[in-house]
Amino acid sequence: MPKNEKKKKAKKEGFTRTLTVVVALWIVKAFENQNINKQSLSLSNPLPEQLPRGFQPDVQNDYDYKSEASSEYIQEDLNQKPSGRTSPNNKYEIYTGSRDDRVCMKKIDPTVERKHVKEGKIPKFVIIGADKCGTSALGKFLSDHPDVMYIGETYFFSREWAKGSDWIKSKSAGVFEDQYVLEKSPTYYRSPAAPKRMLQINPDMKVALVVCRNVKRLLSRYLHLYRPGETNDQKKSRVTNFFGTTTSSFMRAALENINMFDRYLERLYPDWKNPEKLHLLIDGLVDKFEKVIPPFRRGLENNIRGAPASSMIADGLWPVFLKYWQRELGKDRIITIDGSMLNVDPAGQIERLQDFFGLSKEISYKNFIFHQNRGILCLQGSNGLPCCPTDEKGRSLGIEIDPEIKTRICEFFKPFDDYMLEMMDLDWPSWRDTCE
Ligand SMILES: Nc1ncnc2c1ncn2[C@@H]1O[C@H](COP(=O)(O)OS(=O)(=O)O)[C@@H](OP(=O)(O)O)[C@H]1O
């Protein structure tokens, strides 16, 4: 072979070798990036298009909101959000990659023959709760139970009541004969008609009331009102007029509103801070709730004058709502669930709920996985990946609040929190010892 040709061939071989090494390194790096700590997962496989045998898809996956990543998001908050959080509880498996399983599936025993009910069933279990206390997460978590069909939010017992029983049944069309239907709509919590309707349509109804820590709840409410996807400019400008454009301006305004609310309560019952007299205030407020008069009207301008946050504040007076619901449903039909624990130890709350609903203890910590980059605990999908909500959930996590403001807000709510814990004979250490 002429010298020239040999040189050309060697050069070509060298190039091919370099290219092969580069491609191999790139593939290795891509796998490293997935960085999943479950050895058995094959991440190069796409998500399954057909359900594997023995799995049932969610009827309604209310985790599937449109992503709302937008530059409008409050910069101050974004700066505070660290990526890569530590697991809140080391009993849960941790996922350190960046993928999500968008199709949550639950395991159904394929060997058991189950009949379908074509027309669907009336719900037997309902989740109610204050906005932003984690009702979606609770519903979603319970939907992993093979004996539960979760139909998400229908608003049947509030604004859709006139549609009738066939309508609500149709939401669970095809449910297994031995499955229970679970519904959730947070707005039932503040609808005086809802418990009466629930018993009317199903005397065996059981209700889970989700409560949560008030500081974070208020912050979540603000982040929801002032969310990137909110396109109603008028509404948005009202929110910013009242509360400003940052979480710290909101928390300052919330505290001022709480002080006004406190003065309003003092006018109603000057003695309300005396623990012996608190029940008088609570009974008076139950009456106002039933009549839907201030402070239980909705909206920013409809309640205590000069306190646009008063309806958000009133939502956190747990014993008022609980007393009303207990009176209407009967004490043994309602349980309180700590929504603040759903991102710390969901299995603990789910265990209580399974017990209360009379379900087998199918769901345990093994059903969950902590998505480290997002800082949330999610169900674990059939292929081992976390099955998480979209970015719309978890906005408030990791945002720091001025400790002094926090303490003062907690002081206001403390007597109500304690009253509720006593009513339900609960000892929740985090409620006693921390302010969140
Ligand atoms: N594990 C897990 N997954 C998702 N979300 C979780 C979880 N645990 C708690 N939370 C908190 O729940 C907050 C949303 O509450 P809701 O679903 O009740 O909101 S809504 O009223 O139905 O819009 C939501 O509030 P934001 O952080 O403001 O989005 C979450 O912080």
Coordinates of C-alpha atoms in Angstrom, one line a residue, residues 19-389:
L19 CA -15.6 8.7 18.2
T20 CA -16.4 5.4 19.8
V21 CA -14.8 6.4 23.1
V22 CA -16.7 9.7 23.1
V23 CA -20.1 8.0 22.4
A24 CA -19.4 5.4 25.0
L25 CA -18.5 8.1 27.6
W26 CA -21.7 10.0 26.7
I27 CA -23.9 7.0 27.2
V28 CA -22.3 6.2 30.6
K29 CA -22.8 9.8 31.6
A30 CA -26.4 9.8 30.5
F31 CA -27.0 6.7 32.7
E32 CA -25.2 8.3 35.6
N33 CA -27.4 11.4 35.3
Q34 CA -30.5 9.3 35.9
N35 CA -28.8 8.4 39.2
I36 CA -31.6 6.2 40.4
N37 CA -30.9 4.2 43.5
K38 CA -33.1 1.2 42.5
Q39 CA -30.7 -1.2 40.7
S40 CA -33.6 -3.2 39.2
L41 CA -35.0 -0.3 37.1
S42 CA -34.2 -0.2 33.5
L43 CA -34.4 3.5 32.7
S44 CA -33.6 3.2 29.0
N45 CA -37.1 1.6 28.6
P46 CA -39.8 4.1 27.8
L47 CA -42.8 4.2 30.2
P48 CA -45.2 1.3 29.3
E49 CA -47.9 2.2 26.9
Q50 CA -50.0 -0.8 27.9
L51 CA -50.7 -1.5 31.5
P52 CA -48.9 -4.5 32.8
R53 CA -51.1 -7.4 33.9
G54 CA -52.4 -6.8 37.4
F55 CA -52.4 -3.1 37.3
Q56 CA -55.3 -0.7 37.2
P57 CA -55.0 2.9 36.0
D58 CA -56.5 5.8 37.9
V59 CA -59.9 6.8 36.7
Q60 CA -59.1 10.4 37.4
N61 CA -55.6 11.4 37.9
D62 CA -56.0 14.9 39.4
Y63 CA -52.2 15.1 39.7
D64 CA -52.2 15.7 36.0
Y65 CA -52.4 19.5 36.0
K66 CA -50.8 21.4 33.2
S67 CA -47.3 22.5 34.1
E68 CA -47.2 26.1 35.1
A69 CA -43.6 26.9 34.9
S70 CA -43.6 30.6 34.2
S71 CA -41.2 33.5 34.4
E72 CA -43.8 35.4 36.3
Y73 CA -43.3 33.2 39.4
I74 CA -42.3 35.2 42.4
Q75 CA -38.5 35.5 42.1
E76 CA -38.0 35.8 45.8
D77 CA -39.6 32.4 46.3
L78 CA -37.7 30.7 43.5
N79 CA -34.4 31.9 45.0
Q80 CA -35.4 30.3 48.3
K81 CA -36.2 26.9 46.7
P82 CA -33.2 24.6 47.1
S83 CA -33.1 21.7 44.7
G84 CA -32.1 18.5 46.4
R85 CA -33.8 18.4 49.8
T86 CA -33.2 15.9 52.5
S87 CA -35.7 13.2 53.1
P88 CA -38.1 14.1 55.9
N89 CA -38.2 10.6 57.2
N90 CA -35.6 7.9 56.6
K91 CA -38.1 5.1 56.4
Y92 CA -39.0 6.1 52.9
E93 CA -37.0 5.2 49.8
I94 CA -35.3 8.1 48.0
Y95 CA -35.3 8.9 44.3
T96 CA -32.5 11.2 43.2
G97 CA -33.2 11.3 39.5
S98 CA -35.2 13.7 37.5
R99 CA -37.9 11.6 36.0
D100 CA -41.6 11.3 37.0
D101 CA -43.9 8.4 36.2
R102 CA -47.0 10.3 35.0
V103 CA -49.2 7.3 35.0
C104 CA -50.0 6.2 38.5
M105 CA -51.1 2.6 38.6
K106 CA -52.2 0.4 41.5
K107 CA -51.6 -3.3 41.9
I108 CA -54.8 -5.4 41.5
D109 CA -54.6 -9.1 42.1
P110 CA -55.1 -10.6 38.6
T111 CA -56.1 -14.0 40.0
V112 CA -59.2 -12.7 41.8
E113 CA -62.3 -12.5 39.6
R114 CA -64.1 -9.2 40.2
K115 CA -67.4 -8.1 38.6
H116 CA -67.8 -4.5 37.4
V117 CA -70.8 -2.3 38.2
K118 CA -71.6 -0.7 34.9
E119 CA -73.5 2.3 36.2
G120 CA -71.1 3.1 39.0
K121 CA -71.8 3.6 42.7
I122 CA -72.6 6.3 45.2
P123 CA -69.4 7.4 47.1
K124 CA -68.9 5.8 50.5
F125 CA -65.9 7.9 51.6
V126 CA -65.4 11.6 51.1
I127 CA -62.4 13.7 51.8
I128 CA -63.1 17.3 52.8
G129 CA -60.7 19.9 54.2
A130 CA -59.5 23.4 54.2
D131 CA -58.1 24.5 50.9
K132 CA -54.3 23.8 50.6
C133 CA -54.2 21.3 53.4
G134 CA -53.3 18.3 51.2
T135 CA -56.7 16.9 50.2
S136 CA -55.4 16.0 46.7
A137 CA -52.3 14.2 48.1
L138 CA -54.5 12.2 50.6
G139 CA -57.0 11.2 47.9
K140 CA -54.2 10.2 45.6
F141 CA -52.4 8.2 48.2
L142 CA -55.6 6.3 49.1
S143 CA -56.3 5.6 45.4
D144 CA -53.4 3.1 45.6
H145 CA -55.7 0.8 47.6
P146 CA -57.1 -2.0 45.5
D147 CA -60.5 -1.8 47.2
V148 CA -60.9 1.9 46.5
M149 CA -61.9 3.7 43.3
Y150 CA -60.9 7.4 43.6
I151 CA -63.0 9.8 41.5
G152 CA -61.2 13.0 42.4
E153 CA -63.2 16.3 42.7
T154 CA -66.8 16.4 41.5
Y155 CA -68.4 19.1 43.8
F156 CA -71.5 16.9 43.8
F157 CA -72.4 17.7 47.5
S158 CA -72.0 21.4 46.9
R159 CA -72.7 23.1 43.6
E160 CA -73.5 19.9 41.5
W161 CA -76.2 18.5 43.8
A162 CA -79.0 19.2 41.4
K163 CA -77.5 16.8 38.9
G164 CA -78.8 13.9 40.9
S165 CA -77.6 10.5 42.0
D166 CA -77.2 9.0 38.5
W167 CA -74.7 11.7 37.7
I168 CA -72.5 11.0 40.7
K169 CA -72.8 7.3 40.1
S170 CA -71.6 7.7 36.5
K171 CA -68.3 9.1 37.8
S172 CA -67.4 5.6 39.0
A173 CA -68.8 3.7 36.1
G174 CA -67.2 0.3 35.9
V175 CA -66.1 0.2 39.5
F176 CA -65.6 -3.3 40.9
E177 CA -68.5 -4.7 42.8
D178 CA -66.4 -5.0 46.0
Q179 CA -64.7 -1.6 45.6
Y180 CA -65.6 1.6 47.5
V181 CA -65.9 4.9 45.8
L182 CA -63.9 7.8 47.3
E183 CA -64.5 11.4 46.4
K184 CA -62.8 14.6 47.5
S185 CA -63.7 18.2 47.1
P186 CA -62.1 20.7 49.6
T187 CA -65.0 23.1 49.2
Y188 CA -67.5 20.8 51.1
Y189 CA -65.7 21.8 54.2
R190 CA -67.3 25.2 54.2
S191 CA -70.7 24.1 52.7
P192 CA -73.3 23.8 55.5
A193 CA -75.5 21.8 53.2
A194 CA -72.9 19.2 52.3
P195 CA -73.1 16.9 55.4
K196 CA -76.9 16.7 55.2
R197 CA -76.8 15.7 51.6
M198 CA -74.1 13.1 52.2
L199 CA -76.2 11.3 54.8
Q200 CA -79.3 11.7 52.6
I201 CA -77.7 9.9 49.7
N202 CA -75.7 7.4 51.8
P203 CA -76.4 6.8 55.5
D204 CA -73.1 4.9 55.7
M205 CA -71.0 7.8 54.6
K206 CA -67.6 8.3 56.2
V207 CA -65.7 11.6 56.0
A208 CA -62.0 12.5 56.4
L209 CA -61.5 16.1 57.4
V210 CA -58.0 17.3 56.4
V211 CA -56.6 20.0 58.7
C212 CA -53.1 21.4 58.7
R213 CA -50.7 24.0 60.2
N214 CA -52.0 27.5 59.7
V215 CA -48.8 29.4 58.8
K216 CA -48.0 27.2 55.8
R217 CA -51.7 27.0 54.9
L218 CA -52.0 30.8 54.6
L219 CA -48.8 31.0 52.6
S220 CA -50.1 28.3 50.2
R221 CA -53.4 30.1 49.8
Y222 CA -51.5 33.3 48.8
L223 CA -49.2 31.4 46.4
H224 CA -52.3 29.8 44.9
L225 CA -54.2 33.2 44.5
Y226 CA -51.1 34.8 43.0
R227 CA -50.1 31.8 40.9
P228 CA -48.3 32.0 37.5
G229 CA -51.2 30.4 35.7
E230 CA -53.8 32.8 37.0
T231 CA -54.9 34.7 33.9
N232 CA -57.6 36.9 35.5
D233 CA -55.7 40.2 35.7
Q234 CA -58.4 41.9 37.8
K235 CA -58.3 39.2 40.4
K236 CA -54.5 39.2 40.4
S237 CA -54.3 42.9 40.9
R238 CA -56.7 42.8 43.7
V239 CA -54.5 40.2 45.4
T240 CA -51.4 42.2 45.0
N241 CA -53.2 45.4 46.1
F242 CA -54.1 43.7 49.4
F243 CA -51.1 41.6 50.0
G244 CA -48.2 42.9 47.8
T245 CA -46.2 40.7 45.4
T246 CA -43.9 38.7 47.7
T247 CA -44.4 36.1 50.3
S248 CA -43.0 38.3 53.0
S249 CA -45.3 41.2 52.1
F250 CA -48.2 38.7 52.3
M251 CA -47.2 37.2 55.6
R252 CA -46.9 40.7 57.1
A253 CA -50.4 41.5 55.7
A254 CA -51.8 38.2 57.0
L255 CA -50.6 39.0 60.5
E256 CA -52.2 42.5 60.4
N257 CA -55.4 40.8 59.2
I258 CA -55.2 38.3 62.1
N259 CA -54.9 41.2 64.5
M260 CA -58.1 42.7 63.1
F261 CA -59.8 39.3 63.2
D262 CA -58.7 39.0 66.9
R263 CA -60.3 42.3 67.7
Y264 CA -63.5 41.3 65.9
L265 CA -63.6 38.1 68.1
E266 CA -63.0 40.3 71.2
R267 CA -66.0 42.4 70.3
L268 CA -68.1 39.3 69.9
Y269 CA -66.9 37.5 73.1
P270 CA -64.5 39.7 75.2
D271 CA -63.6 36.7 77.3
W272 CA -62.7 34.3 74.5
K273 CA -59.1 33.9 75.5
N274 CA -60.2 32.4 78.8
P275 CA -59.9 28.7 78.2
E276 CA -63.1 28.1 80.2
K277 CA -65.1 30.4 77.9
L278 CA -63.7 29.4 74.5
H279 CA -66.5 27.0 73.9
L280 CA -69.0 29.9 73.9
L281 CA -67.1 31.7 71.1
I282 CA -66.9 28.4 69.1
D283 CA -70.6 27.7 69.5
G284 CA -71.4 31.3 68.4
L285 CA -69.1 30.9 65.4
V286 CA -70.8 27.5 64.5
D287 CA -74.0 29.5 64.3
K288 CA -72.5 32.1 62.0
F289 CA -71.0 29.3 59.8
E290 CA -74.4 27.7 59.4
K291 CA -75.9 31.0 58.4
V292 CA -72.9 31.8 56.1
I293 CA -72.4 35.2 57.5
P294 CA -69.2 37.0 58.4
P295 CA -66.6 35.8 59.1
F296 CA -67.7 32.8 57.0
R297 CA -68.5 34.5 53.7
R298 CA -66.2 33.8 50.9
G299 CA -64.0 36.2 48.9
L300 CA -61.5 38.9 49.7
E301 CA -63.9 41.8 50.3
N302 CA -67.0 40.2 51.7
N303 CA -66.2 39.6 55.3
I304 CA -64.6 41.6 58.2
R305 CA -64.2 45.1 56.9
G306 CA -60.6 46.0 56.2
A307 CA -59.4 42.4 56.6
P308 CA -59.4 40.8 53.1
A309 CA -57.7 37.7 54.4
S310 CA -60.5 37.0 56.9
S311 CA -62.1 34.2 55.0
M312 CA -58.7 32.5 54.7
I313 CA -58.2 33.0 58.4
A314 CA -61.7 31.7 59.4
D315 CA -60.9 28.4 57.5
G316 CA -58.3 27.6 60.1
L317 CA -60.7 27.7 63.0
W318 CA -60.8 23.9 63.0
P319 CA -63.1 23.2 66.0
V320 CA -65.9 25.5 64.5
F321 CA -66.1 23.4 61.3
L322 CA -65.5 20.1 63.2
K323 CA -68.3 20.8 65.7
Y324 CA -70.7 21.5 62.9
W325 CA -69.8 18.4 60.9
Q326 CA -69.9 16.2 63.9
R327 CA -73.3 17.5 64.8
E328 CA -74.7 16.9 61.3
L329 CA -73.0 13.6 60.6
G330 CA -72.5 12.0 64.0
K331 CA -69.2 11.9 65.8
D332 CA -68.3 8.4 64.6
R333 CA -68.5 9.3 60.9
I334 CA -65.7 11.8 60.8
I335 CA -62.0 11.6 61.4
T336 CA -59.4 14.4 61.3
I337 CA -56.2 13.8 59.3
D338 CA -53.1 15.9 59.7
G339 CA -52.4 17.2 56.2
S340 CA -49.1 18.7 57.4
M341 CA -47.8 15.2 57.9
L342 CA -48.5 14.1 54.3
N343 CA -45.0 15.2 53.2
V344 CA -43.3 13.9 56.3
D345 CA -44.9 10.6 57.2
P346 CA -47.9 9.9 54.9
A347 CA -48.0 6.2 55.9
G348 CA -48.9 7.2 59.5
Q349 CA -51.9 9.2 58.4
I350 CA -53.0 6.6 55.8
E351 CA -52.8 3.9 58.4
R352 CA -55.3 5.8 60.6
L353 CA -57.5 6.4 57.6
Q354 CA -57.6 2.8 56.4
D355 CA -58.5 1.8 60.0
F356 CA -61.3 4.3 60.2
F357 CA -62.7 3.5 56.7
G358 CA -62.5 -0.3 57.6
L359 CA -60.1 -1.0 54.8
S360 CA -57.3 -3.6 54.9
K361 CA -53.9 -2.1 55.7
E362 CA -52.8 -2.4 52.1
I363 CA -50.9 0.9 52.0
S364 CA -47.8 1.4 54.0
Y365 CA -44.5 3.3 53.7
K366 CA -43.5 0.9 50.9
N367 CA -46.0 2.6 48.6
F368 CA -44.1 5.9 48.7
I369 CA -40.9 7.3 47.4
F370 CA -39.3 10.7 48.2
H371 CA -38.5 12.7 45.1
Q372 CA -35.4 14.5 46.3
N373 CA -35.2 17.2 43.7
R374 CA -38.8 18.2 44.2
G375 CA -38.8 17.7 48.0
I376 CA -42.0 15.8 48.0
L377 CA -43.2 12.3 48.9
C378 CA -45.0 10.6 46.0
L379 CA -46.6 7.3 45.3
Q380 CA -44.2 4.8 43.7
G381 CA -45.4 3.9 40.2
S382 CA -45.4 0.3 39.0
N383 CA -42.0 0.7 37.4
G384 CA -40.5 2.1 40.6
L385 CA -40.4 5.7 39.5
P386 CA -42.1 8.3 41.6
C387 CA -45.6 9.2 40.6
C388 CA -45.8 12.9 41.6
P389 CA -48.1 15.8 41.1

